[in-house]
Each structure stands twice: as structure tokens, then as C-alpha cells.
Amino acid sequence: DAGVIQSPRHEVTEMGQEVTLRCKPISGHDYLFWYRQTMMRGLELLIYFNNNVPIDDSGMPEDRFSAKMPNASFSTLKIQPSEPRDSAVYFCASRRSGTSGRALSYEQYFGPGTRLTVT
Amino acid sequence: DAKTTQPPSMDCAEGRAANLPCNHSTISGNEYVYWYRQIHSQGPQYIIHGLKNNETNEMASLIITEDRKSSTLILPHATLRDTAVYYCIVRVAGGGSNYKLTFGKGTLLTVNP
């Protein structure tokens, strides 16, 4: 299994430009999560999808941020226009819903992240 | 969600056991304790979880006190590759919004040669 794939791994852009981050979840996983990590705020959940439908976007900082999941194997997080304060590492994670048996696992599989720098 | 408290940092000698504590005094009966870790420049990685019984897997052991107000993650033979930030998370099991994970600041474990 290739794991969660994110691209690009590094992105440097100028303020005001549009940025698109991409994620391919693990095959068969029906939940997808976007997180942002900064030194100041730590690891924050931005939005998550179930079966390609956005379930909770309460963590999305503002209207400049949008996320889509057109199919089960692809999701994008877009920032337009970007600002220096958006500089962070953005992680995508996926998981498979439910398990039978003793407990539902919360095991989320994280991608390697995209380090975004907005100058 | 029950709030967790972890020491900001700990040191451990290579080959020794690393014991990472977590306080969750407001945990409720249907909340599980989960541990993740994040090695520098990588995404977080699931380690282990439990409800009230002690748990062990190939990575670590989880000891939960009888009153469930605290737990300890044990890495039996720490290696340099175990240097990472370790997050203790308490969450209700179940679907829907219960799949959200809230990460605190965690404990930076440094394994020294």
C-alpha cells in the first residue's frame, strides 16, 4: 500500500497567488481529513469528508480556503488568495470507517504533508 | 472531549524504557485513550489505544489506571528513531463527528545515545 499521497511536498508562492494542495487517500478509506500545523497553533483539523461529502468544515479559517473531493481517490485544498500567515505544513489523512468487534479504531493514516511558504 | 495534560518534554537513554504519562482526569466512561506520535517532518502516526484494560502491540504498551484518570505509554526499549512528539488524545468511539481528532501540544521525547 502506497499510503496517503500528497503533492506537492513543498510549495513556495507569493502573497495573492492561488495555491492548490492535493491528496490521494488510501484506497478503500471513506474518510478524508485536512489538517494544518504551525508552531503557534499546533495541529488543527480544517475539514473532513465522508464518502466524498464534506461533513465538518468548522476548522476552515476563512473564505479564502476551500476543499473539494470530486471522487474517492482525490481531494484538493485551495487557498485563494494566499497570505503569509497561511504558511504552514498541511497534512491530509484518511481512515476506513467502523470496525466490527471490540472497539472502533481511530487510526488515521497521515500523508507526508505539504510545506507551504507564502512570501 | 476530556482534556489531556502531558509534560512538554522528556529524555530517555537509548535501550531503556520510555514511560510517557498523560492525565485525563475528566474522562468519561465511553471515552477511549489514543496515542499518536509525530517524528520530525513527518505526519502523525497511530501507536495504540485503549478503554480501561492495559493494551500492548508491536510498538508500545498502554497502561490505564483503574480510575482511568491517567495513563502511561511505554516504549519498552527506546531507540533513537523513537525521538518524536507523542500525543495523548481522549475521544468517544463512534462514527460521524467522533472521528475528529484534537491534538494538543504533546510530549517531545528525546532518546539519547
PDB file of C-alpha atoms in Angstrom:
ATOM      1  CA  ASP A   1       0.000   0.000   0.000  1.00  0.00           C
ATOM      2  CA  ALA A   2       1.405   3.368  -1.026  1.00  0.00           C
ATOM      3  CA  GLY A   3      -0.131   5.198   1.879  1.00  0.00           C
ATOM      4  CA  VAL A   4      -1.635   8.676   1.702  1.00  0.00           C
ATOM      5  CA  ILE A   5      -0.032  10.652  -1.097  1.00  0.00           C
ATOM      6  CA  GLN A   6       0.261  14.426  -1.053  1.00  0.00           C
ATOM      7  CA  SER A   7       1.577  16.814  -3.623  1.00  0.00           C
ATOM      8  CA  PRO A   8       3.483  18.957  -3.878  1.00  0.00           C
ATOM      9  CA  ARG A   9       5.764  18.281  -0.912  1.00  0.00           C
ATOM     10  CA  HIS A  10       6.968  21.859  -0.896  1.00  0.00           C
ATOM     11  CA  GLU A  11       5.321  24.962  -2.284  1.00  0.00           C
ATOM     12  CA  VAL A  12       6.657  28.491  -2.260  1.00  0.00           C
ATOM     13  CA  THR A  13       4.404  31.202  -3.588  1.00  0.00           C
ATOM     14  CA  GLU A  14       3.891  34.906  -3.399  1.00  0.00           C
ATOM     15  CA  MET A  15       1.133  36.590  -1.474  1.00  0.00           C
ATOM     16  CA  GLY A  16      -2.032  36.870  -3.504  1.00  0.00           C
ATOM     17  CA  GLN A  17      -1.426  33.782  -5.599  1.00  0.00           C
ATOM     18  CA  GLU A  18      -3.694  30.777  -5.686  1.00  0.00           C
ATOM     19  CA  VAL A  19      -2.368  27.611  -4.097  1.00  0.00           C
ATOM     20  CA  THR A  20      -3.754  24.117  -4.626  1.00  0.00           C
ATOM     21  CA  LEU A  21      -2.721  21.199  -2.454  1.00  0.00           C
ATOM     22  CA  ARG A  22      -3.564  17.664  -3.496  1.00  0.00           C
ATOM     23  CA  CYS A  23      -4.217  14.446  -1.669  1.00  0.00           C
ATOM     24  CA  LYS A  24      -4.813  10.856  -2.653  1.00  0.00           C
ATOM     25  CA  PRO A  25      -6.191   8.800   0.257  1.00  0.00           C
ATOM     26  CA  ILE A  26      -5.543   5.142   0.826  1.00  0.00           C
ATOM     27  CA  SER A  27      -7.747   3.010  -1.381  1.00  0.00           C
ATOM     28  CA  GLY A  28     -10.863   1.844   0.414  1.00  0.00           C
ATOM     29  CA  HIS A  29     -10.784   4.604   3.014  1.00  0.00           C
ATOM     30  CA  ASP A  30     -14.020   6.584   3.128  1.00  0.00           C
ATOM     31  CA  TYR A  31     -12.948   9.397   5.450  1.00  0.00           C
ATOM     32  CA  LEU A  32     -10.514  12.114   4.461  1.00  0.00           C
ATOM     33  CA  PHE A  33      -9.152  14.849   6.714  1.00  0.00           C
ATOM     34  CA  TRP A  34      -7.203  18.033   6.076  1.00  0.00           C
ATOM     35  CA  TYR A  35      -5.019  19.400   8.899  1.00  0.00           C
ATOM     36  CA  ARG A  36      -2.752  22.407   9.223  1.00  0.00           C
ATOM     37  CA  GLN A  37       0.260  22.554  11.517  1.00  0.00           C
ATOM     38  CA  THR A  38       2.097  25.652  12.700  1.00  0.00           C
ATOM     39  CA  MET A  39       4.403  26.294  15.618  1.00  0.00           C
ATOM     40  CA  MET A  40       1.942  28.705  17.162  1.00  0.00           C
ATOM     41  CA  ARG A  41      -1.280  26.728  16.816  1.00  0.00           C
ATOM     42  CA  GLY A  42      -0.095  23.141  16.596  1.00  0.00           C
ATOM     43  CA  LEU A  43      -2.023  20.600  14.547  1.00  0.00           C
ATOM     44  CA  GLU A  44      -5.521  21.795  13.635  1.00  0.00           C
ATOM     45  CA  LEU A  45      -8.270  19.980  11.777  1.00  0.00           C
ATOM     46  CA  LEU A  46      -9.557  22.110   8.914  1.00  0.00           C
ATOM     47  CA  ILE A  47     -12.197  19.932   7.275  1.00  0.00           C
ATOM     48  CA  TYR A  48     -13.141  16.322   6.792  1.00  0.00           C
ATOM     49  CA  PHE A  49     -15.115  14.331   4.255  1.00  0.00           C
ATOM     50  CA  ASN A  50     -17.074  11.127   4.408  1.00  0.00           C
ATOM     51  CA  ASN A  51     -17.801   9.362   1.142  1.00  0.00           C
ATOM     52  CA  ASN A  52     -16.655  12.477  -0.712  1.00  0.00           C
ATOM     53  CA  VAL A  53     -19.115  14.727   1.119  1.00  0.00           C
ATOM     54  CA  PRO A  54     -17.835  17.499   3.404  1.00  0.00           C
ATOM     55  CA  ILE A  55     -19.050  16.789   6.912  1.00  0.00           C
ATOM     56  CA  ASP A  56     -17.445  19.422   9.075  1.00  0.00           C
ATOM     57  CA  ASP A  57     -15.623  22.482   7.799  1.00  0.00           C
ATOM     58  CA  SER A  58     -15.723  24.437  11.031  1.00  0.00           C
ATOM     59  CA  GLY A  59     -11.948  24.484  11.157  1.00  0.00           C
ATOM     60  CA  MET A  60     -11.536  26.233   7.830  1.00  0.00           C
ATOM     61  CA  PRO A  61     -10.074  29.605   8.779  1.00  0.00           C
ATOM     62  CA  GLU A  62     -11.899  31.800   6.292  1.00  0.00           C
ATOM     63  CA  ASP A  63     -13.466  32.006   2.879  1.00  0.00           C
ATOM     64  CA  ARG A  64     -10.087  32.053   1.197  1.00  0.00           C
ATOM     65  CA  PHE A  65      -9.860  28.352   1.959  1.00  0.00           C
ATOM     66  CA  SER A  66     -11.895  25.758   0.077  1.00  0.00           C
ATOM     67  CA  ALA A  67     -11.706  21.991  -0.190  1.00  0.00           C
ATOM     68  CA  LYS A  68     -13.205  19.532  -2.616  1.00  0.00           C
ATOM     69  CA  MET A  69     -13.346  15.815  -3.032  1.00  0.00           C
ATOM     70  CA  PRO A  70     -14.618  15.025  -6.540  1.00  0.00           C
ATOM     71  CA  ASN A  71     -14.116  11.286  -6.101  1.00  0.00           C
ATOM     72  CA  ALA A  72     -12.982   8.714  -3.583  1.00  0.00           C
ATOM     73  CA  SER A  73      -9.361   8.893  -4.645  1.00  0.00           C
ATOM     74  CA  PHE A  74      -8.676  12.602  -4.829  1.00  0.00           C
ATOM     75  CA  SER A  75      -9.090  15.760  -2.789  1.00  0.00           C
ATOM     76  CA  THR A  76      -7.838  19.317  -3.086  1.00  0.00           C
ATOM     77  CA  LEU A  77      -7.356  22.151  -0.633  1.00  0.00           C
ATOM     78  CA  LYS A  78      -7.253  25.531  -2.289  1.00  0.00           C
ATOM     79  CA  ILE A  79      -6.191  28.878  -0.883  1.00  0.00           C
ATOM     80  CA  GLN A  80      -7.118  31.925  -2.908  1.00  0.00           C
ATOM     81  CA  PRO A  81      -5.648  34.457  -2.409  1.00  0.00           C
ATOM     82  CA  SER A  82      -2.807  33.194  -0.259  1.00  0.00           C
ATOM     83  CA  GLU A  83      -1.319  35.262   2.566  1.00  0.00           C
ATOM     84  CA  PRO A  84       1.938  34.921   4.536  1.00  0.00           C
ATOM     85  CA  ARG A  85       0.016  33.747   7.602  1.00  0.00           C
ATOM     86  CA  ASP A  86      -1.087  30.690   5.625  1.00  0.00           C
ATOM     87  CA  SER A  87       2.479  29.407   5.751  1.00  0.00           C
ATOM     88  CA  ALA A  88       2.305  26.023   7.444  1.00  0.00           C
ATOM     89  CA  VAL A  89       2.555  22.305   6.870  1.00  0.00           C
ATOM     90  CA  TYR A  90      -0.703  20.895   5.545  1.00  0.00           C
ATOM     91  CA  PHE A  91      -1.449  17.242   6.195  1.00  0.00           C
ATOM     92  CA  CYS A  92      -4.014  15.012   4.630  1.00  0.00           C
ATOM     93  CA  ALA A  93      -5.171  11.874   6.436  1.00  0.00           C
ATOM     94  CA  SER A  94      -7.602   9.089   5.684  1.00  0.00           C
ATOM     95  CA  ARG A  95      -9.271   6.248   7.503  1.00  0.00           C
ATOM     96  CA  ARG A  96     -11.755   3.482   6.991  1.00  0.00           C
ATOM     97  CA  SER A  97     -14.998   3.829   8.875  1.00  0.00           C
ATOM     98  CA  GLY A  98     -16.021   1.448  11.591  1.00  0.00           C
ATOM     99  CA  THR A  99     -14.839  -1.947  12.533  1.00  0.00           C
ATOM    100  CA  SER A 100     -16.657  -4.857  13.983  1.00  0.00           C
ATOM    101  CA  GLY A 101     -15.554  -6.144  17.309  1.00  0.00           C
ATOM    102  CA  ARG A 102     -14.249  -4.634  20.455  1.00  0.00           C
ATOM    103  CA  ALA A 103     -13.769  -1.022  19.559  1.00  0.00           C
ATOM    104  CA  LEU A 104     -13.850   1.389  16.740  1.00  0.00           C
ATOM    105  CA  SER A 105     -10.315   2.326  15.910  1.00  0.00           C
ATOM    106  CA  TYR A 106      -9.377   5.936  15.471  1.00  0.00           C
ATOM    107  CA  GLU A 107      -6.410   5.075  13.399  1.00  0.00           C
ATOM    108  CA  GLN A 108      -5.929   7.796  10.860  1.00  0.00           C
ATOM    109  CA  TYR A 109      -3.192   7.430   8.305  1.00  0.00           C
ATOM    110  CA  PHE A 110      -1.389  10.670   7.596  1.00  0.00           C
ATOM    111  CA  GLY A 111       0.401  11.723   4.464  1.00  0.00           C
ATOM    112  CA  PRO A 112       3.875  13.269   4.475  1.00  0.00           C
ATOM    113  CA  GLY A 113       2.484  16.799   4.331  1.00  0.00           C
ATOM    114  CA  THR A 114       2.933  19.816   2.089  1.00  0.00           C
ATOM    115  CA  ARG A 115       5.122  22.579   3.427  1.00  0.00           C
ATOM    116  CA  LEU A 116       3.651  25.858   2.181  1.00  0.00           C
ATOM    117  CA  THR A 117       5.584  29.094   2.308  1.00  0.00           C
ATOM    118  CA  VAL A 118       3.841  32.296   1.266  1.00  0.00           C
ATOM    119  CA  THR A 119       6.162  35.260   0.855  1.00  0.00           C
TER     120      THR A 119
ATOM    121  CA  ASP B   1     -13.892  15.849  24.934  1.00  0.00           C
ATOM    122  CA  ALA B   2     -11.853  15.187  28.049  1.00  0.00           C
ATOM    123  CA  LYS B   3      -8.825  17.433  28.261  1.00  0.00           C
ATOM    124  CA  THR B   4      -5.403  15.832  28.465  1.00  0.00           C
ATOM    125  CA  THR B   5      -2.259  17.057  30.172  1.00  0.00           C
ATOM    126  CA  GLN B   6       1.204  15.903  29.160  1.00  0.00           C
ATOM    127  CA  PRO B   7       4.681  17.059  30.158  1.00  0.00           C
ATOM    128  CA  PRO B   8       6.179  19.202  27.405  1.00  0.00           C
ATOM    129  CA  SER B   9       9.385  17.187  27.171  1.00  0.00           C
ATOM    130  CA  MET B  10      11.157  14.082  28.416  1.00  0.00           C
ATOM    131  CA  ASP B  11      14.509  12.430  27.904  1.00  0.00           C
ATOM    132  CA  CYS B  12      15.324   8.754  27.743  1.00  0.00           C
ATOM    133  CA  ALA B  13      18.507   6.765  27.256  1.00  0.00           C
ATOM    134  CA  GLU B  14      18.687   4.512  24.245  1.00  0.00           C
ATOM    135  CA  GLY B  15      17.754   0.942  25.099  1.00  0.00           C
ATOM    136  CA  ARG B  16      15.872   1.929  28.223  1.00  0.00           C
ATOM    137  CA  ALA B  17      12.134   2.017  28.656  1.00  0.00           C
ATOM    138  CA  ALA B  18      10.420   5.321  27.950  1.00  0.00           C
ATOM    139  CA  ASN B  19       7.365   5.999  30.082  1.00  0.00           C
ATOM    140  CA  LEU B  20       5.197   8.853  28.872  1.00  0.00           C
ATOM    141  CA  PRO B  21       2.431   9.992  31.223  1.00  0.00           C
ATOM    142  CA  CYS B  22      -0.905  11.555  30.369  1.00  0.00           C
ATOM    143  CA  ASN B  23      -3.508  12.948  32.722  1.00  0.00           C
ATOM    144  CA  HIS B  24      -7.154  12.882  31.680  1.00  0.00           C
ATOM    145  CA  SER B  25      -8.975  13.369  34.951  1.00  0.00           C
ATOM    146  CA  THR B  26     -12.263  14.403  33.309  1.00  0.00           C
ATOM    147  CA  ILE B  27     -12.506  11.344  31.090  1.00  0.00           C
ATOM    148  CA  SER B  28     -15.956   9.836  30.840  1.00  0.00           C
ATOM    149  CA  GLY B  29     -16.906   6.204  30.730  1.00  0.00           C
ATOM    150  CA  ASN B  30     -17.262   5.927  26.977  1.00  0.00           C
ATOM    151  CA  GLU B  31     -14.062   7.723  26.059  1.00  0.00           C
ATOM    152  CA  TYR B  32     -11.003   5.933  24.779  1.00  0.00           C
ATOM    153  CA  VAL B  33      -7.368   6.943  25.176  1.00  0.00           C
ATOM    154  CA  TYR B  34      -5.375   7.135  21.947  1.00  0.00           C
ATOM    155  CA  TRP B  35      -1.712   7.754  21.369  1.00  0.00           C
ATOM    156  CA  TYR B  36      -0.132   9.116  18.230  1.00  0.00           C
ATOM    157  CA  ARG B  37       3.403  10.268  17.600  1.00  0.00           C
ATOM    158  CA  GLN B  38       4.977  12.628  15.119  1.00  0.00           C
ATOM    159  CA  ILE B  39       8.552  12.218  14.070  1.00  0.00           C
ATOM    160  CA  HIS B  40      10.169  15.389  12.814  1.00  0.00           C
ATOM    161  CA  SER B  41       8.987  16.410   9.348  1.00  0.00           C
ATOM    162  CA  GLN B  42       6.541  13.525   9.099  1.00  0.00           C
ATOM    163  CA  GLY B  43       2.802  13.145   9.576  1.00  0.00           C
ATOM    164  CA  PRO B  44       1.451  11.792  12.861  1.00  0.00           C
ATOM    165  CA  GLN B  45       1.426   8.025  13.276  1.00  0.00           C
ATOM    166  CA  TYR B  46      -1.051   5.970  15.285  1.00  0.00           C
ATOM    167  CA  ILE B  47       0.515   3.963  18.110  1.00  0.00           C
ATOM    168  CA  ILE B  48      -2.123   2.386  20.319  1.00  0.00           C
ATOM    169  CA  HIS B  49      -5.462   2.944  22.003  1.00  0.00           C
ATOM    170  CA  GLY B  50      -7.422   1.544  24.953  1.00  0.00           C
ATOM    171  CA  LEU B  51     -10.509   1.917  27.106  1.00  0.00           C
ATOM    172  CA  LYS B  52      -9.725   0.533  30.528  1.00  0.00           C
ATOM    173  CA  ASN B  53      -7.636  -2.565  30.116  1.00  0.00           C
ATOM    174  CA  ASN B  54      -3.921  -2.448  29.505  1.00  0.00           C
ATOM    175  CA  GLU B  55      -3.023  -2.876  25.870  1.00  0.00           C
ATOM    176  CA  THR B  56       0.100  -3.983  24.063  1.00  0.00           C
ATOM    177  CA  ASN B  57       1.078  -4.110  20.435  1.00  0.00           C
ATOM    178  CA  GLU B  58       4.290  -4.319  18.471  1.00  0.00           C
ATOM    179  CA  MET B  59       5.077  -0.667  19.084  1.00  0.00           C
ATOM    180  CA  ALA B  60       4.176   0.007  22.691  1.00  0.00           C
ATOM    181  CA  SER B  61       2.171  -0.769  25.799  1.00  0.00           C
ATOM    182  CA  LEU B  62      -0.594   1.347  27.255  1.00  0.00           C
ATOM    183  CA  ILE B  63      -1.259   1.280  30.969  1.00  0.00           C
ATOM    184  CA  ILE B  64      -4.502   2.906  32.117  1.00  0.00           C
ATOM    185  CA  THR B  65      -5.095   3.426  35.834  1.00  0.00           C
ATOM    186  CA  GLU B  66      -8.077   1.767  37.425  1.00  0.00           C
ATOM    187  CA  ASP B  67      -9.906   5.076  37.824  1.00  0.00           C
ATOM    188  CA  ARG B  68      -8.982   5.919  34.199  1.00  0.00           C
ATOM    189  CA  LYS B  69      -7.852   9.389  35.171  1.00  0.00           C
ATOM    190  CA  SER B  70      -4.364   8.856  33.801  1.00  0.00           C
ATOM    191  CA  SER B  71      -2.413   6.592  31.518  1.00  0.00           C
ATOM    192  CA  THR B  72       1.176   5.796  30.585  1.00  0.00           C
ATOM    193  CA  LEU B  73       2.556   4.924  27.199  1.00  0.00           C
ATOM    194  CA  ILE B  74       5.552   2.621  27.473  1.00  0.00           C
ATOM    195  CA  LEU B  75       8.160   2.136  24.790  1.00  0.00           C
ATOM    196  CA  PRO B  76       9.992  -0.881  26.206  1.00  0.00           C
ATOM    197  CA  HIS B  77      13.353  -0.397  24.506  1.00  0.00           C
ATOM    198  CA  ALA B  78      13.620   3.124  23.148  1.00  0.00           C
ATOM    199  CA  THR B  79      15.764   3.743  20.094  1.00  0.00           C
ATOM    200  CA  LEU B  80      16.991   6.961  18.541  1.00  0.00           C
ATOM    201  CA  ARG B  81      14.223   6.612  15.961  1.00  0.00           C
ATOM    202  CA  ASP B  82      11.647   6.944  18.720  1.00  0.00           C
ATOM    203  CA  THR B  83      12.562  10.605  19.186  1.00  0.00           C
ATOM    204  CA  ALA B  84       9.284  12.334  18.401  1.00  0.00           C
ATOM    205  CA  VAL B  85       6.368  14.319  19.795  1.00  0.00           C
ATOM    206  CA  TYR B  86       3.871  11.969  21.446  1.00  0.00           C
ATOM    207  CA  TYR B  87       0.214  12.966  21.603  1.00  0.00           C
ATOM    208  CA  CYS B  88      -2.329  11.596  24.051  1.00  0.00           C
ATOM    209  CA  ILE B  89      -5.905  12.030  22.788  1.00  0.00           C
ATOM    210  CA  VAL B  90      -9.164  11.174  24.510  1.00  0.00           C
ATOM    211  CA  ARG B  91     -12.222  10.645  22.370  1.00  0.00           C
ATOM    212  CA  VAL B  92     -15.541   8.891  22.299  1.00  0.00           C
ATOM    213  CA  ALA B  93     -15.662   5.927  19.980  1.00  0.00           C
ATOM    214  CA  GLY B  94     -18.209   6.030  17.225  1.00  0.00           C
ATOM    215  CA  GLY B  95     -18.882   7.435  13.825  1.00  0.00           C
ATOM    216  CA  GLY B  96     -19.599  10.815  12.405  1.00  0.00           C
ATOM    217  CA  SER B  97     -18.055  13.740  14.221  1.00  0.00           C
ATOM    218  CA  ASN B  98     -16.466  11.357  16.684  1.00  0.00           C
ATOM    219  CA  TYR B  99     -13.859  10.673  14.049  1.00  0.00           C
ATOM    220  CA  LYS B 100     -12.347  14.091  14.656  1.00  0.00           C
ATOM    221  CA  LEU B 101      -9.025  14.043  16.478  1.00  0.00           C
ATOM    222  CA  THR B 102      -7.948  17.013  18.566  1.00  0.00           C
ATOM    223  CA  PHE B 103      -4.197  17.179  19.037  1.00  0.00           C
ATOM    224  CA  GLY B 104      -2.719  19.043  21.991  1.00  0.00           C
ATOM    225  CA  LYS B 105       0.908  20.050  22.343  1.00  0.00           C
ATOM    226  CA  GLY B 106       2.105  16.569  23.234  1.00  0.00           C
ATOM    227  CA  THR B 107       5.384  15.478  24.807  1.00  0.00           C
ATOM    228  CA  LEU B 108       8.668  15.795  22.968  1.00  0.00           C
ATOM    229  CA  LEU B 109      10.564  12.602  23.761  1.00  0.00           C
ATOM    230  CA  THR B 110      14.274  12.779  23.071  1.00  0.00           C
ATOM    231  CA  VAL B 111      16.118   9.476  23.087  1.00  0.00           C
ATOM    232  CA  ASN B 112      19.799   9.993  23.799  1.00  0.00           C
ATOM    233  CA  PRO B 113      22.626   7.651  22.764  1.00  0.00           C
TER     234      PRO B 113
END
